[in-house]
Amino acid sequence: MENFTQIFTLLAHEEGIGLNSDILEVGLLNILALVGILIYTGRDFLGSLLEERRSIIVKSVQDAEDRLSEAQKRLSEAQKQLAQANMVISEIRSEAISTKKLLLETDAFEAKKDLKIRFDRALAAFQSKERQIFLEIKQQIISLVLKRTITRAKEAFEPKERAAALINDTINKLKGDLL
């Protein structure tokens, strides 16, 4: 920290920082000569370093290109496999749809068959019930007719004289027919 303050104190006592335009005093020629000598003598050393660096870069670029071509080959292969997988998937989907349709048609046929069997059973039960009701109604009608006939016969034959006259009349007619 002391050096830092001494620099500013020195600059404050002097005229400040300025540009020296005297080439010989500045040492610009010395610096240029030094750079020239370094380039001349270090050219072989720098050349070999640069050549080595260039070969490393070329090798790295070649490796990168090789990896790129390999990646492109793998990408192409993966795209082919994807296309094949998509074809297989579409085939599976179409087979699944056709199987589903077939199953639905089979289920529809089975349901129709089952429905027909149930309908036939219901129709047979209905016809059986219809016959049974018809027979019951027939029995009731016969019963009513017999009751009414008995009632009329009782009314017609209730007086004994009339019944005796009717019986005698019938016997007489039958005698005449027999003779």
CSV table of N, CA and C in Angstrom, one decimal:
chain,number,residue,atom,x,y,z
A,1,MET,N,0.8,-1.2,0.0
A,1,MET,CA,0.0,0.0,0.0
A,1,MET,C,0.9,1.2,0.0
A,2,GLU,N,2.0,1.1,0.6
A,2,GLU,CA,3.0,2.3,0.7
A,2,GLU,C,3.5,2.6,-0.7
A,3,ASN,N,3.8,1.6,-1.5
A,3,ASN,CA,4.2,1.8,-2.9
A,3,ASN,C,3.2,2.5,-3.7
A,4,PHE,N,2.0,2.1,-3.5
A,4,PHE,CA,0.9,2.7,-4.2
A,4,PHE,C,0.8,4.2,-3.9
A,5,THR,N,0.9,4.6,-2.7
A,5,THR,CA,0.8,6.0,-2.3
A,5,THR,C,2.0,6.7,-2.8
A,6,GLN,N,3.2,6.1,-2.8
A,6,GLN,CA,4.4,6.7,-3.2
A,6,GLN,C,4.3,7.0,-4.7
A,7,ILE,N,3.7,6.2,-5.5
A,7,ILE,CA,3.5,6.4,-6.9
A,7,ILE,C,2.7,7.7,-7.1
A,8,PHE,N,1.6,7.8,-6.4
A,8,PHE,CA,0.8,9.0,-6.6
A,8,PHE,C,1.5,10.3,-6.1
A,9,THR,N,2.2,10.1,-5.1
A,9,THR,CA,3.0,11.3,-4.5
A,9,THR,C,4.0,11.7,-5.5
A,10,LEU,N,4.7,10.8,-6.1
A,10,LEU,CA,5.7,11.1,-7.2
A,10,LEU,C,5.1,11.7,-8.4
A,11,LEU,N,4.0,11.2,-8.8
A,11,LEU,CA,3.3,11.8,-9.9
A,11,LEU,C,2.8,13.2,-9.6
A,12,ALA,N,2.5,13.5,-8.4
A,12,ALA,CA,2.0,14.8,-8.0
A,12,ALA,C,3.1,15.8,-8.0
A,13,HIS,N,4.3,15.4,-7.6
A,13,HIS,CA,5.4,16.3,-7.6
A,13,HIS,C,6.0,16.6,-9.0
A,14,GLU,N,5.9,15.6,-9.9
A,14,GLU,CA,6.4,15.8,-11.2
A,14,GLU,C,5.2,16.5,-12.0
A,15,GLU,N,5.4,16.6,-13.3
A,15,GLU,CA,4.4,17.2,-14.1
A,15,GLU,C,3.3,16.3,-14.4
A,16,GLY,N,3.3,15.1,-14.1
A,16,GLY,CA,2.2,14.2,-14.4
A,16,GLY,C,2.6,13.1,-15.4
A,17,ILE,N,1.6,12.5,-16.0
A,17,ILE,CA,1.9,11.4,-16.9
A,17,ILE,C,1.8,12.1,-18.3
A,18,GLY,N,2.8,11.8,-19.2
A,18,GLY,CA,2.8,12.3,-20.5
A,18,GLY,C,3.3,11.4,-21.5
A,19,LEU,N,3.3,11.8,-22.8
A,19,LEU,CA,3.7,10.9,-23.9
A,19,LEU,C,5.1,11.4,-24.3
A,20,ASN,N,6.1,10.5,-24.3
A,20,ASN,CA,7.4,10.9,-24.7
A,20,ASN,C,7.5,10.6,-26.2
A,21,SER,N,7.8,11.6,-27.0
A,21,SER,CA,7.9,11.5,-28.4
A,21,SER,C,9.3,11.2,-29.0
A,22,ASP,N,10.2,11.1,-28.2
A,22,ASP,CA,11.6,10.8,-28.6
A,22,ASP,C,11.7,9.3,-28.7
A,23,ILE,N,12.0,8.9,-30.0
A,23,ILE,CA,12.0,7.5,-30.3
A,23,ILE,C,13.2,6.8,-29.6
A,24,LEU,N,14.3,7.5,-29.6
A,24,LEU,CA,15.5,6.8,-29.1
A,24,LEU,C,15.4,6.7,-27.6
A,25,GLU,N,14.8,7.6,-27.0
A,25,GLU,CA,14.7,7.6,-25.5
A,25,GLU,C,13.6,6.6,-25.1
A,26,VAL,N,12.7,6.4,-25.9
A,26,VAL,CA,11.6,5.5,-25.5
A,26,VAL,C,12.0,4.1,-25.7
A,27,GLY,N,12.8,3.7,-26.6
A,27,GLY,CA,13.3,2.4,-26.8
A,27,GLY,C,12.4,1.6,-27.7
A,28,LEU,N,11.7,2.3,-28.6
A,28,LEU,CA,10.8,1.6,-29.5
A,28,LEU,C,11.6,0.8,-30.5
A,29,LEU,N,12.8,1.3,-30.9
A,29,LEU,CA,13.6,0.5,-31.9
A,29,LEU,C,14.1,-0.7,-31.2
A,30,ASN,N,14.5,-0.6,-29.9
A,30,ASN,CA,15.0,-1.7,-29.2
A,30,ASN,C,13.9,-2.8,-29.1
A,31,ILE,N,12.7,-2.4,-28.8
A,31,ILE,CA,11.6,-3.3,-28.7
A,31,ILE,C,11.3,-4.0,-30.0
A,32,LEU,N,11.3,-3.3,-31.1
A,32,LEU,CA,11.1,-3.8,-32.5
A,32,LEU,C,12.2,-4.8,-32.8
A,33,ALA,N,13.4,-4.4,-32.5
A,33,ALA,CA,14.6,-5.3,-32.8
A,33,ALA,C,14.4,-6.6,-32.0
A,34,LEU,N,14.1,-6.4,-30.7
A,34,LEU,CA,13.9,-7.6,-29.9
A,34,LEU,C,12.8,-8.5,-30.4
A,35,VAL,N,11.7,-8.0,-30.9
A,35,VAL,CA,10.6,-8.8,-31.4
A,35,VAL,C,11.0,-9.4,-32.7
A,36,GLY,N,11.8,-8.7,-33.5
A,36,GLY,CA,12.3,-9.3,-34.8
A,36,GLY,C,13.2,-10.5,-34.5
A,37,ILE,N,14.1,-10.3,-33.6
A,37,ILE,CA,15.1,-11.4,-33.2
A,37,ILE,C,14.3,-12.6,-32.7
A,38,LEU,N,13.3,-12.3,-31.8
A,38,LEU,CA,12.5,-13.4,-31.3
A,38,LEU,C,11.8,-14.2,-32.4
A,39,ILE,N,11.2,-13.4,-33.3
A,39,ILE,CA,10.5,-14.1,-34.4
A,39,ILE,C,11.5,-14.9,-35.3
A,40,TYR,N,12.6,-14.4,-35.6
A,40,TYR,CA,13.6,-15.1,-36.4
A,40,TYR,C,14.1,-16.3,-35.8
A,41,THR,N,14.5,-16.2,-34.5
A,41,THR,CA,15.0,-17.3,-33.8
A,41,THR,C,14.0,-18.3,-33.3
A,42,GLY,N,12.8,-17.8,-33.0
A,42,GLY,CA,11.8,-18.6,-32.5
A,42,GLY,C,10.8,-19.2,-33.6
A,43,ARG,N,11.2,-18.9,-34.8
A,43,ARG,CA,10.3,-19.3,-35.9
A,43,ARG,C,10.2,-20.8,-36.0
A,44,ASP,N,11.3,-21.5,-35.9
A,44,ASP,CA,11.3,-23.0,-35.9
A,44,ASP,C,10.5,-23.5,-34.7
A,45,PHE,N,10.8,-22.9,-33.6
A,45,PHE,CA,10.1,-23.4,-32.3
A,45,PHE,C,8.6,-23.1,-32.4
A,46,LEU,N,8.3,-21.8,-32.8
A,46,LEU,CA,6.9,-21.4,-32.9
A,46,LEU,C,6.2,-22.2,-34.1
A,47,GLY,N,7.0,-22.4,-35.1
A,47,GLY,CA,6.4,-23.1,-36.3
A,47,GLY,C,6.1,-24.6,-35.9
A,48,SER,N,7.0,-25.2,-35.2
A,48,SER,CA,6.7,-26.6,-34.8
A,48,SER,C,5.5,-26.6,-33.8
A,49,LEU,N,5.4,-25.6,-32.9
A,49,LEU,CA,4.3,-25.6,-32.0
A,49,LEU,C,3.0,-25.3,-32.7
A,50,LEU,N,3.1,-24.4,-33.7
A,50,LEU,CA,1.9,-24.1,-34.5
A,50,LEU,C,1.5,-25.2,-35.3
A,51,GLU,N,2.5,-25.9,-35.9
A,51,GLU,CA,2.2,-27.1,-36.7
A,51,GLU,C,1.6,-28.2,-35.9
A,52,GLU,N,2.1,-28.4,-34.7
A,52,GLU,CA,1.5,-29.4,-33.8
A,52,GLU,C,0.1,-29.0,-33.4
A,53,ARG,N,-0.1,-27.8,-33.1
A,53,ARG,CA,-1.4,-27.3,-32.8
A,53,ARG,C,-2.4,-27.5,-33.9
A,54,ARG,N,-1.9,-27.1,-35.1
A,54,ARG,CA,-2.7,-27.3,-36.4
A,54,ARG,C,-3.1,-28.8,-36.6
A,55,SER,N,-2.1,-29.7,-36.4
A,55,SER,CA,-2.4,-31.1,-36.6
A,55,SER,C,-3.4,-31.6,-35.5
A,56,ILE,N,-3.3,-31.1,-34.3
A,56,ILE,CA,-4.3,-31.5,-33.3
A,56,ILE,C,-5.7,-31.0,-33.6
A,57,ILE,N,-5.7,-29.7,-34.1
A,57,ILE,CA,-7.0,-29.2,-34.5
A,57,ILE,C,-7.6,-29.9,-35.7
A,58,VAL,N,-6.7,-30.3,-36.7
A,58,VAL,CA,-7.2,-31.0,-37.9
A,58,VAL,C,-7.7,-32.4,-37.5
A,59,LYS,N,-6.9,-33.0,-36.5
A,59,LYS,CA,-7.3,-34.3,-36.0
A,59,LYS,C,-8.7,-34.2,-35.3
A,60,SER,N,-8.8,-33.2,-34.5
A,60,SER,CA,-10.1,-33.0,-33.7
A,60,SER,C,-11.2,-32.7,-34.7
A,61,VAL,N,-11.0,-32.0,-35.7
A,61,VAL,CA,-12.0,-31.7,-36.7
A,61,VAL,C,-12.4,-33.0,-37.5
A,62,GLN,N,-11.3,-33.8,-37.8
A,62,GLN,CA,-11.6,-35.1,-38.5
A,62,GLN,C,-12.4,-36.0,-37.6
A,63,ASP,N,-12.0,-36.1,-36.3
A,63,ASP,CA,-12.8,-36.9,-35.4
A,63,ASP,C,-14.2,-36.4,-35.2
A,64,ALA,N,-14.4,-35.1,-35.2
A,64,ALA,CA,-15.7,-34.5,-35.1
A,64,ALA,C,-16.5,-34.9,-36.3
A,65,GLU,N,-15.9,-34.8,-37.5
A,65,GLU,CA,-16.6,-35.2,-38.7
A,65,GLU,C,-16.9,-36.7,-38.8
A,66,ASP,N,-16.0,-37.5,-38.3
A,66,ASP,CA,-16.3,-38.9,-38.2
A,66,ASP,C,-17.5,-39.2,-37.3
A,67,ARG,N,-17.4,-38.5,-36.1
A,67,ARG,CA,-18.6,-38.7,-35.2
A,67,ARG,C,-19.9,-38.2,-35.8
A,68,LEU,N,-19.8,-37.1,-36.5
A,68,LEU,CA,-21.0,-36.6,-37.2
A,68,LEU,C,-21.5,-37.6,-38.2
A,69,SER,N,-20.6,-38.1,-39.0
A,69,SER,CA,-21.1,-39.1,-40.0
A,69,SER,C,-21.6,-40.4,-39.3
A,70,GLU,N,-21.0,-40.8,-38.2
A,70,GLU,CA,-21.5,-41.9,-37.5
A,70,GLU,C,-22.9,-41.6,-36.9
A,71,ALA,N,-23.0,-40.4,-36.3
A,71,ALA,CA,-24.3,-40.0,-35.8
A,71,ALA,C,-25.4,-39.9,-36.8
A,72,GLN,N,-25.0,-39.5,-38.0
A,72,GLN,CA,-25.9,-39.4,-39.1
A,72,GLN,C,-26.4,-40.8,-39.6
A,73,LYS,N,-25.4,-41.7,-39.6
A,73,LYS,CA,-25.7,-43.1,-39.9
A,73,LYS,C,-26.7,-43.7,-38.9
A,74,ARG,N,-26.4,-43.5,-37.6
A,74,ARG,CA,-27.3,-44.0,-36.6
A,74,ARG,C,-28.6,-43.3,-36.6
A,75,LEU,N,-28.6,-42.0,-37.0
A,75,LEU,CA,-29.9,-41.3,-37.1
A,75,LEU,C,-30.7,-41.9,-38.3
A,76,SER,N,-30.0,-42.2,-39.4
A,76,SER,CA,-30.7,-42.8,-40.5
A,76,SER,C,-31.2,-44.2,-40.2
A,77,GLU,N,-30.4,-45.0,-39.5
A,77,GLU,CA,-30.8,-46.3,-39.1
A,77,GLU,C,-32.0,-46.2,-38.1
A,78,ALA,N,-32.0,-45.3,-37.2
A,78,ALA,CA,-33.1,-45.1,-36.2
A,78,ALA,C,-34.3,-44.6,-36.9
A,79,GLN,N,-34.2,-43.8,-38.0
A,79,GLN,CA,-35.4,-43.4,-38.7
A,79,GLN,C,-36.0,-44.6,-39.5
A,80,LYS,N,-35.1,-45.4,-40.0
A,80,LYS,CA,-35.6,-46.6,-40.7
A,80,LYS,C,-36.3,-47.5,-39.7
A,81,GLN,N,-35.7,-47.7,-38.5
A,81,GLN,CA,-36.4,-48.5,-37.5
A,81,GLN,C,-37.7,-47.9,-37.1
A,82,LEU,N,-37.7,-46.6,-37.0
A,82,LEU,CA,-39.0,-45.9,-36.6
A,82,LEU,C,-40.0,-46.1,-37.7
A,83,ALA,N,-39.6,-46.0,-38.9
A,83,ALA,CA,-40.6,-46.2,-40.0
A,83,ALA,C,-41.1,-47.7,-40.0
A,84,GLN,N,-40.2,-48.6,-39.7
A,84,GLN,CA,-40.6,-50.0,-39.6
A,84,GLN,C,-41.6,-50.2,-38.4
A,85,ALA,N,-41.2,-49.6,-37.3
A,85,ALA,CA,-42.1,-49.7,-36.1
A,85,ALA,C,-43.4,-49.1,-36.4
A,86,ASN,N,-43.5,-47.9,-37.1
A,86,ASN,CA,-44.7,-47.3,-37.5
A,86,ASN,C,-45.6,-48.2,-38.4
A,87,MET,N,-44.9,-48.9,-39.3
A,87,MET,CA,-45.6,-49.8,-40.2
A,87,MET,C,-46.2,-51.0,-39.4
A,88,VAL,N,-45.4,-51.5,-38.4
A,88,VAL,CA,-45.8,-52.6,-37.6
A,88,VAL,C,-47.0,-52.1,-36.7
A,89,ILE,N,-46.9,-50.9,-36.2
A,89,ILE,CA,-48.0,-50.4,-35.4
A,89,ILE,C,-49.2,-50.2,-36.2
A,90,SER,N,-49.1,-49.7,-37.4
A,90,SER,CA,-50.3,-49.5,-38.3
A,90,SER,C,-50.9,-50.9,-38.6
A,91,GLU,N,-50.1,-51.9,-38.9
A,91,GLU,CA,-50.6,-53.3,-39.1
A,91,GLU,C,-51.3,-53.8,-37.9
A,92,ILE,N,-50.7,-53.6,-36.7
A,92,ILE,CA,-51.3,-54.1,-35.5
A,92,ILE,C,-52.7,-53.4,-35.3
A,93,ARG,N,-52.7,-52.1,-35.5
A,93,ARG,CA,-53.9,-51.3,-35.4
A,93,ARG,C,-55.0,-51.8,-36.4
A,94,SER,N,-54.6,-52.1,-37.6
A,94,SER,CA,-55.6,-52.5,-38.6
A,94,SER,C,-56.1,-53.9,-38.2
A,95,GLU,N,-55.2,-54.8,-37.7
A,95,GLU,CA,-55.6,-56.1,-37.3
A,95,GLU,C,-56.5,-56.0,-36.1
A,96,ALA,N,-56.2,-55.1,-35.2
A,96,ALA,CA,-57.0,-54.9,-34.0
A,96,ALA,C,-58.4,-54.4,-34.4
A,97,ILE,N,-58.4,-53.5,-35.3
A,97,ILE,CA,-59.7,-53.0,-35.8
A,97,ILE,C,-60.5,-54.1,-36.4
A,98,SER,N,-59.9,-54.9,-37.3
A,98,SER,CA,-60.6,-56.0,-38.0
A,98,SER,C,-61.1,-57.0,-37.0
A,99,THR,N,-60.2,-57.3,-36.0
A,99,THR,CA,-60.6,-58.3,-34.9
A,99,THR,C,-61.7,-57.8,-34.1
A,100,LYS,N,-61.7,-56.5,-33.8
A,100,LYS,CA,-62.7,-55.9,-33.0
A,100,LYS,C,-64.1,-55.9,-33.8
A,101,LYS,N,-64.0,-55.6,-35.1
A,101,LYS,CA,-65.2,-55.7,-35.9
A,101,LYS,C,-65.7,-57.1,-36.0
A,102,LEU,N,-64.8,-58.1,-36.1
A,102,LEU,CA,-65.2,-59.5,-36.2
A,102,LEU,C,-65.9,-59.9,-34.8
A,103,LEU,N,-65.3,-59.5,-33.7
A,103,LEU,CA,-65.8,-59.8,-32.4
A,103,LEU,C,-67.2,-59.1,-32.2
A,104,LEU,N,-67.3,-57.9,-32.7
A,104,LEU,CA,-68.6,-57.2,-32.6
A,104,LEU,C,-69.6,-57.9,-33.4
A,105,GLU,N,-69.3,-58.3,-34.6
A,105,GLU,CA,-70.2,-59.0,-35.5
A,105,GLU,C,-70.6,-60.3,-34.9
A,106,THR,N,-69.6,-61.1,-34.3
A,106,THR,CA,-69.9,-62.3,-33.6
A,106,THR,C,-70.8,-62.1,-32.4
A,107,ASP,N,-70.5,-61.0,-31.6
A,107,ASP,CA,-71.3,-60.7,-30.5
A,107,ASP,C,-72.7,-60.3,-30.9
A,108,ALA,N,-72.8,-59.6,-32.0
A,108,ALA,CA,-74.1,-59.2,-32.6
A,108,ALA,C,-74.9,-60.4,-33.0
A,109,PHE,N,-74.2,-61.3,-33.7
A,109,PHE,CA,-74.9,-62.6,-34.2
A,109,PHE,C,-75.4,-63.4,-33.0
A,110,GLU,N,-74.5,-63.5,-31.9
A,110,GLU,CA,-74.9,-64.3,-30.7
A,110,GLU,C,-76.0,-63.6,-30.0
A,111,ALA,N,-76.0,-62.3,-30.0
A,111,ALA,CA,-77.1,-61.5,-29.3
A,111,ALA,C,-78.4,-61.7,-30.1
A,112,LYS,N,-78.3,-61.7,-31.4
A,112,LYS,CA,-79.5,-61.8,-32.3
A,112,LYS,C,-80.0,-63.2,-32.1
A,113,LYS,N,-79.1,-64.2,-32.0
A,113,LYS,CA,-79.5,-65.6,-31.8
A,113,LYS,C,-80.2,-65.8,-30.5
A,114,ASP,N,-79.6,-65.2,-29.4
A,114,ASP,CA,-80.2,-65.3,-28.1
A,114,ASP,C,-81.5,-64.6,-28.0
A,115,LEU,N,-81.6,-63.4,-28.7
A,115,LEU,CA,-82.8,-62.7,-28.7
A,115,LEU,C,-83.9,-63.5,-29.4
A,116,LYS,N,-83.6,-64.1,-30.5
A,116,LYS,CA,-84.6,-65.0,-31.3
A,116,LYS,C,-85.1,-66.1,-30.4
A,117,ILE,N,-84.1,-66.8,-29.7
A,117,ILE,CA,-84.5,-67.8,-28.8
A,117,ILE,C,-85.4,-67.3,-27.7
A,118,ARG,N,-85.1,-66.2,-27.1
A,118,ARG,CA,-86.0,-65.6,-26.1
A,118,ARG,C,-87.3,-65.2,-26.6
A,119,PHE,N,-87.3,-64.7,-27.8
A,119,PHE,CA,-88.6,-64.3,-28.5
A,119,PHE,C,-89.4,-65.5,-28.8
A,120,ASP,N,-88.8,-66.6,-29.3
A,120,ASP,CA,-89.6,-67.8,-29.6
A,120,ASP,C,-90.1,-68.4,-28.3
A,121,ARG,N,-89.4,-68.4,-27.2
A,121,ARG,CA,-89.9,-68.9,-25.9
A,121,ARG,C,-91.0,-68.0,-25.4
A,122,ALA,N,-90.9,-66.7,-25.5
A,122,ALA,CA,-92.0,-65.8,-25.1
A,122,ALA,C,-93.2,-66.0,-25.9
A,123,LEU,N,-93.0,-66.2,-27.3
A,123,LEU,CA,-94.1,-66.4,-28.2
A,123,LEU,C,-94.8,-67.8,-27.8
A,124,ALA,N,-94.0,-68.8,-27.5
A,124,ALA,CA,-94.6,-70.1,-27.2
A,124,ALA,C,-95.3,-70.0,-25.8
A,125,ALA,N,-94.8,-69.3,-24.9
A,125,ALA,CA,-95.5,-69.1,-23.6
A,125,ALA,C,-96.8,-68.3,-23.8
A,126,PHE,N,-96.7,-67.3,-24.7
A,126,PHE,CA,-97.9,-66.5,-24.9
A,126,PHE,C,-99.0,-67.3,-25.6
A,127,GLN,N,-98.6,-68.2,-26.6
A,127,GLN,CA,-99.5,-69.0,-27.3
A,127,GLN,C,-100.1,-70.1,-26.3
A,128,SER,N,-99.3,-70.6,-25.4
A,128,SER,CA,-99.7,-71.6,-24.4
A,128,SER,C,-100.7,-70.9,-23.5
A,129,LYS,N,-100.4,-69.7,-23.0
A,129,LYS,CA,-101.3,-69.0,-22.2
A,129,LYS,C,-102.6,-68.6,-22.9
A,130,GLU,N,-102.5,-68.3,-24.2
A,130,GLU,CA,-103.7,-68.0,-25.0
A,130,GLU,C,-104.6,-69.2,-25.1
A,131,ARG,N,-104.0,-70.4,-25.4
A,131,ARG,CA,-104.8,-71.6,-25.4
A,131,ARG,C,-105.5,-71.9,-24.1
A,132,GLN,N,-104.7,-71.7,-23.0
A,132,GLN,CA,-105.2,-72.0,-21.7
A,132,GLN,C,-106.4,-71.0,-21.4
A,133,ILE,N,-106.2,-69.8,-21.7
A,133,ILE,CA,-107.3,-68.8,-21.5
A,133,ILE,C,-108.5,-69.1,-22.4
A,134,PHE,N,-108.3,-69.5,-23.7
A,134,PHE,CA,-109.3,-69.9,-24.6
A,134,PHE,C,-110.1,-71.1,-24.0
A,135,LEU,N,-109.4,-72.1,-23.5
A,135,LEU,CA,-110.1,-73.3,-22.9
A,135,LEU,C,-110.9,-72.9,-21.7
A,136,GLU,N,-110.3,-72.0,-20.9
A,136,GLU,CA,-111.1,-71.5,-19.7
A,136,GLU,C,-112.3,-70.8,-20.1
A,137,ILE,N,-112.2,-69.9,-21.1
A,137,ILE,CA,-113.4,-69.2,-21.5
A,137,ILE,C,-114.4,-70.1,-22.1
A,138,LYS,N,-113.9,-71.1,-22.9
A,138,LYS,CA,-114.8,-72.1,-23.5
A,138,LYS,C,-115.6,-72.9,-22.4
A,139,GLN,N,-114.8,-73.3,-21.3
A,139,GLN,CA,-115.4,-74.0,-20.2
A,139,GLN,C,-116.5,-73.1,-19.5
A,140,GLN,N,-116.1,-71.8,-19.3
A,140,GLN,CA,-117.1,-70.9,-18.7
A,140,GLN,C,-118.4,-70.8,-19.5
A,141,ILE,N,-118.2,-70.6,-20.9
A,141,ILE,CA,-119.3,-70.5,-21.8
A,141,ILE,C,-120.2,-71.8,-21.7
A,142,ILE,N,-119.5,-72.9,-21.8
A,142,ILE,CA,-120.3,-74.2,-21.7
A,142,ILE,C,-121.0,-74.3,-20.4
A,143,SER,N,-120.4,-73.9,-19.3
A,143,SER,CA,-121.0,-73.9,-18.0
A,143,SER,C,-122.2,-73.0,-17.9
A,144,LEU,N,-122.0,-71.8,-18.5
A,144,LEU,CA,-123.1,-70.8,-18.5
A,144,LEU,C,-124.3,-71.3,-19.3
A,145,VAL,N,-124.0,-71.9,-20.5
A,145,VAL,CA,-125.0,-72.4,-21.4
A,145,VAL,C,-125.8,-73.5,-20.7
A,146,LEU,N,-125.0,-74.4,-20.0
A,146,LEU,CA,-125.7,-75.5,-19.3
A,146,LEU,C,-126.6,-75.0,-18.1
A,147,LYS,N,-126.0,-74.0,-17.4
A,147,LYS,CA,-126.8,-73.4,-16.3
A,147,LYS,C,-128.1,-72.8,-16.9
A,148,ARG,N,-128.0,-72.0,-18.0
A,148,ARG,CA,-129.1,-71.4,-18.6
A,148,ARG,C,-130.1,-72.4,-19.1
A,149,THR,N,-129.6,-73.5,-19.7
A,149,THR,CA,-130.4,-74.5,-20.3
A,149,THR,C,-131.2,-75.2,-19.1
A,150,ILE,N,-130.5,-75.5,-18.0
A,150,ILE,CA,-131.1,-76.1,-16.9
A,150,ILE,C,-132.2,-75.2,-16.3
A,151,THR,N,-131.9,-73.9,-16.2
A,151,THR,CA,-132.8,-72.9,-15.7
A,151,THR,C,-134.1,-72.9,-16.6
A,152,ARG,N,-133.9,-72.8,-17.9
A,152,ARG,CA,-135.0,-72.8,-18.9
A,152,ARG,C,-135.8,-74.1,-18.8
A,153,ALA,N,-135.1,-75.2,-18.7
A,153,ALA,CA,-135.8,-76.5,-18.6
A,153,ALA,C,-136.6,-76.6,-17.4
A,154,LYS,N,-136.1,-76.1,-16.3
A,154,LYS,CA,-136.8,-76.1,-15.1
A,154,LYS,C,-138.0,-75.2,-15.2
A,155,GLU,N,-137.9,-74.1,-15.9
A,155,GLU,CA,-139.0,-73.1,-16.0
A,155,GLU,C,-140.1,-73.8,-16.9
A,156,ALA,N,-139.6,-74.4,-18.0
A,156,ALA,CA,-140.5,-75.0,-18.9
A,156,ALA,C,-141.2,-76.3,-18.4
A,157,PHE,N,-140.5,-77.0,-17.6
A,157,PHE,CA,-141.0,-78.3,-17.1
A,157,PHE,C,-141.4,-78.2,-15.6
A,158,GLU,N,-141.5,-77.1,-15.1
A,158,GLU,CA,-141.8,-76.9,-13.7
A,158,GLU,C,-143.2,-77.4,-13.4
A,159,PRO,N,-144.2,-76.9,-14.0
A,159,PRO,CA,-145.5,-77.5,-13.7
A,159,PRO,C,-145.5,-78.9,-14.2
A,160,LYS,N,-145.9,-79.8,-13.3
A,160,LYS,CA,-145.9,-81.3,-13.6
A,160,LYS,C,-146.9,-81.6,-14.7
A,161,GLU,N,-148.0,-80.9,-14.7
A,161,GLU,CA,-149.0,-81.3,-15.8
A,161,GLU,C,-148.4,-81.0,-17.1
A,162,ARG,N,-147.7,-80.0,-17.3
A,162,ARG,CA,-147.2,-79.6,-18.6
A,162,ARG,C,-146.1,-80.6,-18.9
A,163,ALA,N,-145.3,-81.0,-18.0
A,163,ALA,CA,-144.2,-82.0,-18.2
A,163,ALA,C,-144.9,-83.4,-18.6
A,164,ALA,N,-145.9,-83.7,-17.9
A,164,ALA,CA,-146.6,-85.0,-18.2
A,164,ALA,C,-147.2,-84.9,-19.6
A,165,ALA,N,-147.8,-83.8,-20.0
A,165,ALA,CA,-148.4,-83.6,-21.3
A,165,ALA,C,-147.4,-83.7,-22.4
A,166,LEU,N,-146.2,-83.1,-22.1
A,166,LEU,CA,-145.2,-83.0,-23.1
A,166,LEU,C,-144.6,-84.4,-23.3
A,167,ILE,N,-144.5,-85.2,-22.2
A,167,ILE,CA,-143.9,-86.5,-22.3
A,167,ILE,C,-144.9,-87.4,-23.0
A,168,ASN,N,-146.2,-87.3,-22.7
A,168,ASN,CA,-147.3,-88.1,-23.4
A,168,ASN,C,-147.3,-87.7,-24.9
A,169,ASP,N,-147.2,-86.5,-25.2
A,169,ASP,CA,-147.2,-86.1,-26.6
A,169,ASP,C,-146.0,-86.7,-27.4
A,170,THR,N,-144.9,-86.7,-26.7
A,170,THR,CA,-143.6,-87.2,-27.3
A,170,THR,C,-143.8,-88.7,-27.5
A,171,ILE,N,-144.4,-89.4,-26.5
A,171,ILE,CA,-144.6,-90.8,-26.6
A,171,ILE,C,-145.5,-91.1,-27.7
A,172,ASN,N,-146.6,-90.4,-27.9
A,172,ASN,CA,-147.6,-90.6,-28.9
A,172,ASN,C,-146.9,-90.4,-30.3
A,173,LYS,N,-146.1,-89.4,-30.4
A,173,LYS,CA,-145.5,-89.2,-31.7
A,173,LYS,C,-144.5,-90.3,-32.1
A,174,LEU,N,-143.9,-90.8,-31.0
A,174,LEU,CA,-142.9,-91.8,-31.3
A,174,LEU,C,-143.7,-93.1,-31.6
A,175,LYS,N,-144.8,-93.3,-31.0
A,175,LYS,CA,-145.6,-94.5,-31.3
A,175,LYS,C,-146.1,-94.5,-32.8
A,176,GLY,N,-146.5,-93.3,-33.2
A,176,GLY,CA,-147.0,-93.2,-34.5
A,176,GLY,C,-145.9,-93.4,-35.5
A,177,ASP,N,-144.7,-93.0,-35.2
A,177,ASP,CA,-143.6,-93.2,-36.1
A,177,ASP,C,-143.2,-94.6,-36.1
A,178,LEU,N,-143.3,-95.3,-35.0
A,178,LEU,CA,-142.9,-96.7,-34.9
A,178,LEU,C,-143.9,-97.6,-35.6
A,179,LEU,N,-145.1,-97.3,-35.6
A,179,LEU,CA,-146.1,-98.1,-36.2
A,179,LEU,C,-146.2,-98.0,-37.6
